[in-house]
């Protein structure tokens, strides 16, 4: 977690901007909190961390440090070992596709379809007796758009068996 002034898209100080640039350059996965949005957090974190300035980077709940420390870790090559990397979208999609032997990417989930096509494919799947898992593409825009390109299949639902695309509702029917 990066506690910073502003947001990664709009840093409000040069140090925060530099920190975001370093983390991004190294593919570090991070979320952020704008300390200007909550004065109590801003002041309380300085006391809690015993670190008087921002930005402050935490990994697994532990303070790593401010910009100076991050620059030192970058220079020594240790930054990558300390910070979690962003998983590449293609790797993430492959992992999701292979999460279960039969994987259905749809609008909604097993309990509730959120479109007519997804509802129809759920009925077919449930009547087939096949054990399957679902992924709600409405919950993750990166997966929703990325899977269209990855599979070269522009619509949902998409059914995968043992990591291979079977097709959409028309094919499953």
mmCIF file of C-alpha atoms in Angstrom:
data_model
loop_
_atom_site.group_PDB
_atom_site.id
_atom_site.type_symbol
_atom_site.label_atom_id
_atom_site.label_comp_id
_atom_site.label_asym_id
_atom_site.label_seq_id
_atom_site.Cartn_x
_atom_site.Cartn_y
_atom_site.Cartn_z
ATOM 1 C CA UNK A 1 0.000 0.000 0.000
ATOM 2 C CA UNK A 2 1.333 3.373 -0.987
ATOM 3 C CA UNK A 3 0.269 6.260 1.214
ATOM 4 C CA UNK A 4 0.848 9.296 -0.940
ATOM 5 C CA UNK A 5 -0.241 12.813 -1.724
ATOM 6 C CA UNK A 6 -2.781 12.465 -4.520
ATOM 7 C CA UNK A 7 -3.324 9.372 -6.630
ATOM 8 C CA UNK A 8 -1.068 7.390 -8.969
ATOM 9 C CA UNK A 9 -2.760 9.086 -11.940
ATOM 10 C CA UNK A 10 -2.573 12.524 -10.333
ATOM 11 C CA UNK A 11 0.233 12.747 -7.749
ATOM 12 C CA UNK A 12 0.130 16.027 -5.839
ATOM 13 C CA UNK A 13 3.817 16.274 -5.023
ATOM 14 C CA UNK A 14 7.091 15.474 -6.747
ATOM 15 C CA UNK A 15 8.093 12.764 -4.259
ATOM 16 C CA UNK A 16 4.813 10.901 -4.733
ATOM 17 C CA UNK A 17 5.200 11.216 -8.502
ATOM 18 C CA UNK A 18 8.733 9.777 -8.353
ATOM 19 C CA UNK A 19 7.581 6.892 -6.129
ATOM 20 C CA UNK A 20 4.764 5.975 -8.538
ATOM 21 C CA UNK A 21 7.196 6.118 -11.481
ATOM 22 C CA UNK A 22 9.693 3.792 -9.766
ATOM 23 C CA UNK A 23 7.043 1.285 -8.686
ATOM 24 C CA UNK A 24 5.436 1.307 -12.127
ATOM 25 C CA UNK A 25 8.772 0.949 -13.916
ATOM 26 C CA UNK A 26 9.489 -2.194 -11.894
ATOM 27 C CA UNK A 27 6.003 -3.683 -12.363
ATOM 28 C CA UNK A 28 5.216 -3.508 -8.649
ATOM 29 C CA UNK A 29 1.589 -4.225 -7.752
ATOM 30 C CA UNK A 30 0.297 -1.587 -5.365
ATOM 31 C CA UNK A 31 -2.815 0.164 -4.213
ATOM 32 C CA UNK A 32 -2.752 3.689 -2.889
ATOM 33 C CA UNK A 33 -4.358 5.987 -0.373
ATOM 34 C CA UNK A 34 -4.463 9.763 -0.774
ATOM 35 C CA UNK A 35 -3.395 11.163 2.600
ATOM 36 C CA UNK A 36 -4.993 14.484 1.650
ATOM 37 C CA UNK A 37 -8.390 12.752 1.746
ATOM 38 C CA UNK A 38 -8.258 12.071 5.505
ATOM 39 C CA UNK A 39 -6.339 14.344 7.869
ATOM 40 C CA UNK A 40 -6.703 11.913 10.775
ATOM 41 C CA UNK A 41 -5.063 9.120 8.765
ATOM 42 C CA UNK A 42 -2.423 11.543 7.471
ATOM 43 C CA UNK A 43 -1.340 12.594 10.951
ATOM 44 C CA UNK A 44 -1.960 9.244 12.646
ATOM 45 C CA UNK A 45 0.167 7.303 10.155
ATOM 46 C CA UNK A 46 3.126 9.620 10.780
ATOM 47 C CA UNK A 47 2.942 8.717 14.475
ATOM 48 C CA UNK A 48 2.186 5.025 13.871
ATOM 49 C CA UNK A 49 5.052 4.565 11.424
ATOM 50 C CA UNK A 50 7.433 6.958 13.134
ATOM 51 C CA UNK A 51 8.040 8.297 9.628
ATOM 52 C CA UNK A 52 7.307 12.026 9.291
ATOM 53 C CA UNK A 53 6.926 12.380 5.526
ATOM 54 C CA UNK A 54 5.016 11.030 2.545
ATOM 55 C CA UNK A 55 4.990 8.957 0.449
ATOM 56 C CA UNK A 56 5.238 5.827 2.609
ATOM 57 C CA UNK A 57 5.302 2.328 1.107
ATOM 58 C CA UNK A 58 4.030 -0.696 3.043
ATOM 59 C CA UNK A 59 4.339 -4.331 1.974
ATOM 60 C CA UNK A 60 2.305 -6.942 3.866
ATOM 61 C CA UNK A 61 1.518 -4.355 6.528
ATOM 62 C CA UNK A 62 5.148 -3.460 7.189
ATOM 63 C CA UNK A 63 6.665 -0.048 6.447
ATOM 64 C CA UNK A 64 9.359 -0.301 3.796
ATOM 65 C CA UNK A 65 10.082 3.429 3.787
ATOM 66 C CA UNK A 66 9.816 6.623 1.844
ATOM 67 C CA UNK A 67 11.199 7.699 -1.502
ATOM 68 C CA UNK A 68 14.821 7.697 -0.331
ATOM 69 C CA UNK A 69 14.611 4.066 0.832
ATOM 70 C CA UNK A 70 12.821 2.997 -2.356
ATOM 71 C CA UNK A 71 15.555 4.659 -4.446
ATOM 72 C CA UNK A 72 18.206 2.776 -2.439
ATOM 73 C CA UNK A 73 16.352 -0.527 -2.900
ATOM 74 C CA UNK A 74 16.038 0.181 -6.616
ATOM 75 C CA UNK A 75 19.749 0.969 -6.923
ATOM 76 C CA UNK A 76 20.753 -2.193 -5.059
ATOM 77 C CA UNK A 77 18.374 -4.388 -7.064
ATOM 78 C CA UNK A 78 16.451 -5.409 -3.932
ATOM 79 C CA UNK A 79 13.180 -3.665 -4.798
ATOM 80 C CA UNK A 80 11.893 -6.560 -6.902
ATOM 81 C CA UNK A 81 12.519 -9.074 -4.138
ATOM 82 C CA UNK A 82 10.611 -7.010 -1.561
ATOM 83 C CA UNK A 83 7.614 -5.863 -3.587
ATOM 84 C CA UNK A 84 4.951 -8.047 -5.225
ATOM 85 C CA UNK A 85 4.844 -7.925 -9.001
ATOM 86 C CA UNK A 86 1.808 -7.186 -11.119
ATOM 87 C CA UNK A 87 0.660 -10.408 -12.701
ATOM 88 C CA UNK A 88 0.641 -10.075 -16.475
ATOM 89 C CA UNK A 89 -2.868 -10.159 -17.891
ATOM 90 C CA UNK A 90 -2.152 -13.151 -20.140
ATOM 91 C CA UNK A 91 -0.820 -15.161 -17.181
ATOM 92 C CA UNK A 92 -3.832 -14.136 -15.119
ATOM 93 C CA UNK A 93 -6.242 -15.181 -17.876
ATOM 94 C CA UNK A 94 -4.523 -18.558 -18.273
ATOM 95 C CA UNK A 95 -4.755 -19.121 -14.520
ATOM 96 C CA UNK A 96 -8.464 -18.240 -14.497
ATOM 97 C CA UNK A 97 -9.207 -20.435 -17.527
ATOM 98 C CA UNK A 98 -7.477 -23.358 -15.802
ATOM 99 C CA UNK A 99 -8.997 -22.696 -12.371
ATOM 100 C CA UNK A 100 -11.339 -25.655 -12.959
ATOM 101 C CA UNK A 101 -11.556 -28.377 -15.626
ATOM 102 C CA UNK A 102 -14.749 -26.710 -16.898
ATOM 103 C CA UNK A 103 -14.760 -22.927 -16.595
ATOM 104 C CA UNK A 104 -17.572 -20.613 -17.667
ATOM 105 C CA UNK A 105 -16.991 -16.882 -18.116
ATOM 106 C CA UNK A 106 -20.344 -15.176 -17.989
ATOM 107 C CA UNK A 107 -22.370 -12.198 -16.838
ATOM 108 C CA UNK A 108 -23.291 -13.243 -13.319
ATOM 109 C CA UNK A 109 -22.509 -16.508 -11.544
ATOM 110 C CA UNK A 110 -23.930 -19.990 -10.910
ATOM 111 C CA UNK A 111 -26.500 -18.567 -8.512
ATOM 112 C CA UNK A 112 -27.712 -15.704 -10.713
ATOM 113 C CA UNK A 113 -27.223 -14.934 -14.382
ATOM 114 C CA UNK A 114 -27.200 -11.259 -15.312
ATOM 115 C CA UNK A 115 -28.201 -11.631 -18.972
ATOM 116 C CA UNK A 116 -30.371 -13.906 -21.066
ATOM 117 C CA UNK A 117 -27.500 -15.698 -22.793
ATOM 118 C CA UNK A 118 -25.816 -16.445 -19.474
ATOM 119 C CA UNK A 119 -29.122 -17.694 -18.070
ATOM 120 C CA UNK A 120 -29.542 -20.075 -21.001
ATOM 121 C CA UNK A 121 -26.029 -21.499 -20.731
ATOM 122 C CA UNK A 122 -26.472 -21.984 -16.963
ATOM 123 C CA UNK A 123 -29.606 -24.029 -17.621
ATOM 124 C CA UNK A 124 -27.729 -26.185 -20.134
ATOM 125 C CA UNK A 125 -24.761 -26.652 -17.795
ATOM 126 C CA UNK A 126 -26.936 -27.445 -14.785
ATOM 127 C CA UNK A 127 -29.010 -29.953 -16.764
ATOM 128 C CA UNK A 128 -25.860 -31.662 -18.082
ATOM 129 C CA UNK A 129 -24.653 -32.645 -14.614
ATOM 130 C CA UNK A 130 -21.145 -31.414 -15.436
ATOM 131 C CA UNK A 131 -19.191 -29.941 -12.547
ATOM 132 C CA UNK A 132 -18.086 -26.404 -13.476
ATOM 133 C CA UNK A 133 -16.965 -23.083 -12.066
ATOM 134 C CA UNK A 134 -17.954 -19.582 -13.160
ATOM 135 C CA UNK A 135 -16.303 -16.192 -13.361
ATOM 136 C CA UNK A 136 -18.431 -13.035 -13.440
ATOM 137 C CA UNK A 137 -16.894 -10.834 -16.132
ATOM 138 C CA UNK A 138 -18.976 -7.882 -14.919
ATOM 139 C CA UNK A 139 -16.843 -7.820 -11.757
ATOM 140 C CA UNK A 140 -13.518 -7.361 -13.576
ATOM 141 C CA UNK A 141 -13.275 -5.113 -16.631
ATOM 142 C CA UNK A 142 -9.654 -6.101 -17.311
ATOM 143 C CA UNK A 143 -10.624 -9.777 -17.598
ATOM 144 C CA UNK A 144 -13.794 -8.933 -19.528
ATOM 145 C CA UNK A 145 -11.907 -7.054 -22.250
ATOM 146 C CA UNK A 146 -8.709 -9.097 -22.104
ATOM 147 C CA UNK A 147 -10.400 -12.466 -22.523
ATOM 148 C CA UNK A 148 -12.126 -11.283 -25.724
ATOM 149 C CA UNK A 149 -8.723 -10.635 -27.290
ATOM 150 C CA UNK A 150 -7.025 -13.654 -25.721
ATOM 151 C CA UNK A 151 -9.671 -16.085 -26.961
ATOM 152 C CA UNK A 152 -10.430 -14.220 -30.188
ATOM 153 C CA UNK A 153 -14.103 -14.613 -29.196
ATOM 154 C CA UNK A 154 -15.914 -11.261 -28.933
ATOM 155 C CA UNK A 155 -18.950 -12.211 -26.839
ATOM 156 C CA UNK A 156 -19.973 -13.799 -23.559
ATOM 157 C CA UNK A 157 -20.598 -16.354 -22.225
ATOM 158 C CA UNK A 158 -17.414 -18.298 -23.027
ATOM 159 C CA UNK A 159 -16.988 -21.934 -22.000
ATOM 160 C CA UNK A 160 -13.555 -23.525 -21.521
ATOM 161 C CA UNK A 161 -12.857 -27.221 -20.997
ATOM 162 C CA UNK A 162 -9.393 -28.251 -19.811
ATOM 163 C CA UNK A 163 -8.045 -24.821 -20.734
ATOM 164 C CA UNK A 164 -9.425 -24.828 -24.281
ATOM 165 C CA UNK A 165 -12.196 -22.580 -25.568
ATOM 166 C CA UNK A 166 -15.298 -24.539 -26.578
ATOM 167 C CA UNK A 167 -17.283 -21.453 -27.547
ATOM 168 C CA UNK A 168 -20.306 -19.452 -26.571
ATOM 169 C CA UNK A 169 -23.975 -20.249 -26.109
ATOM 170 C CA UNK A 170 -24.546 -21.066 -29.780
ATOM 171 C CA UNK A 171 -21.758 -23.675 -29.803
ATOM 172 C CA UNK A 172 -22.771 -25.160 -26.440
ATOM 173 C CA UNK A 173 -26.370 -25.546 -27.671
#
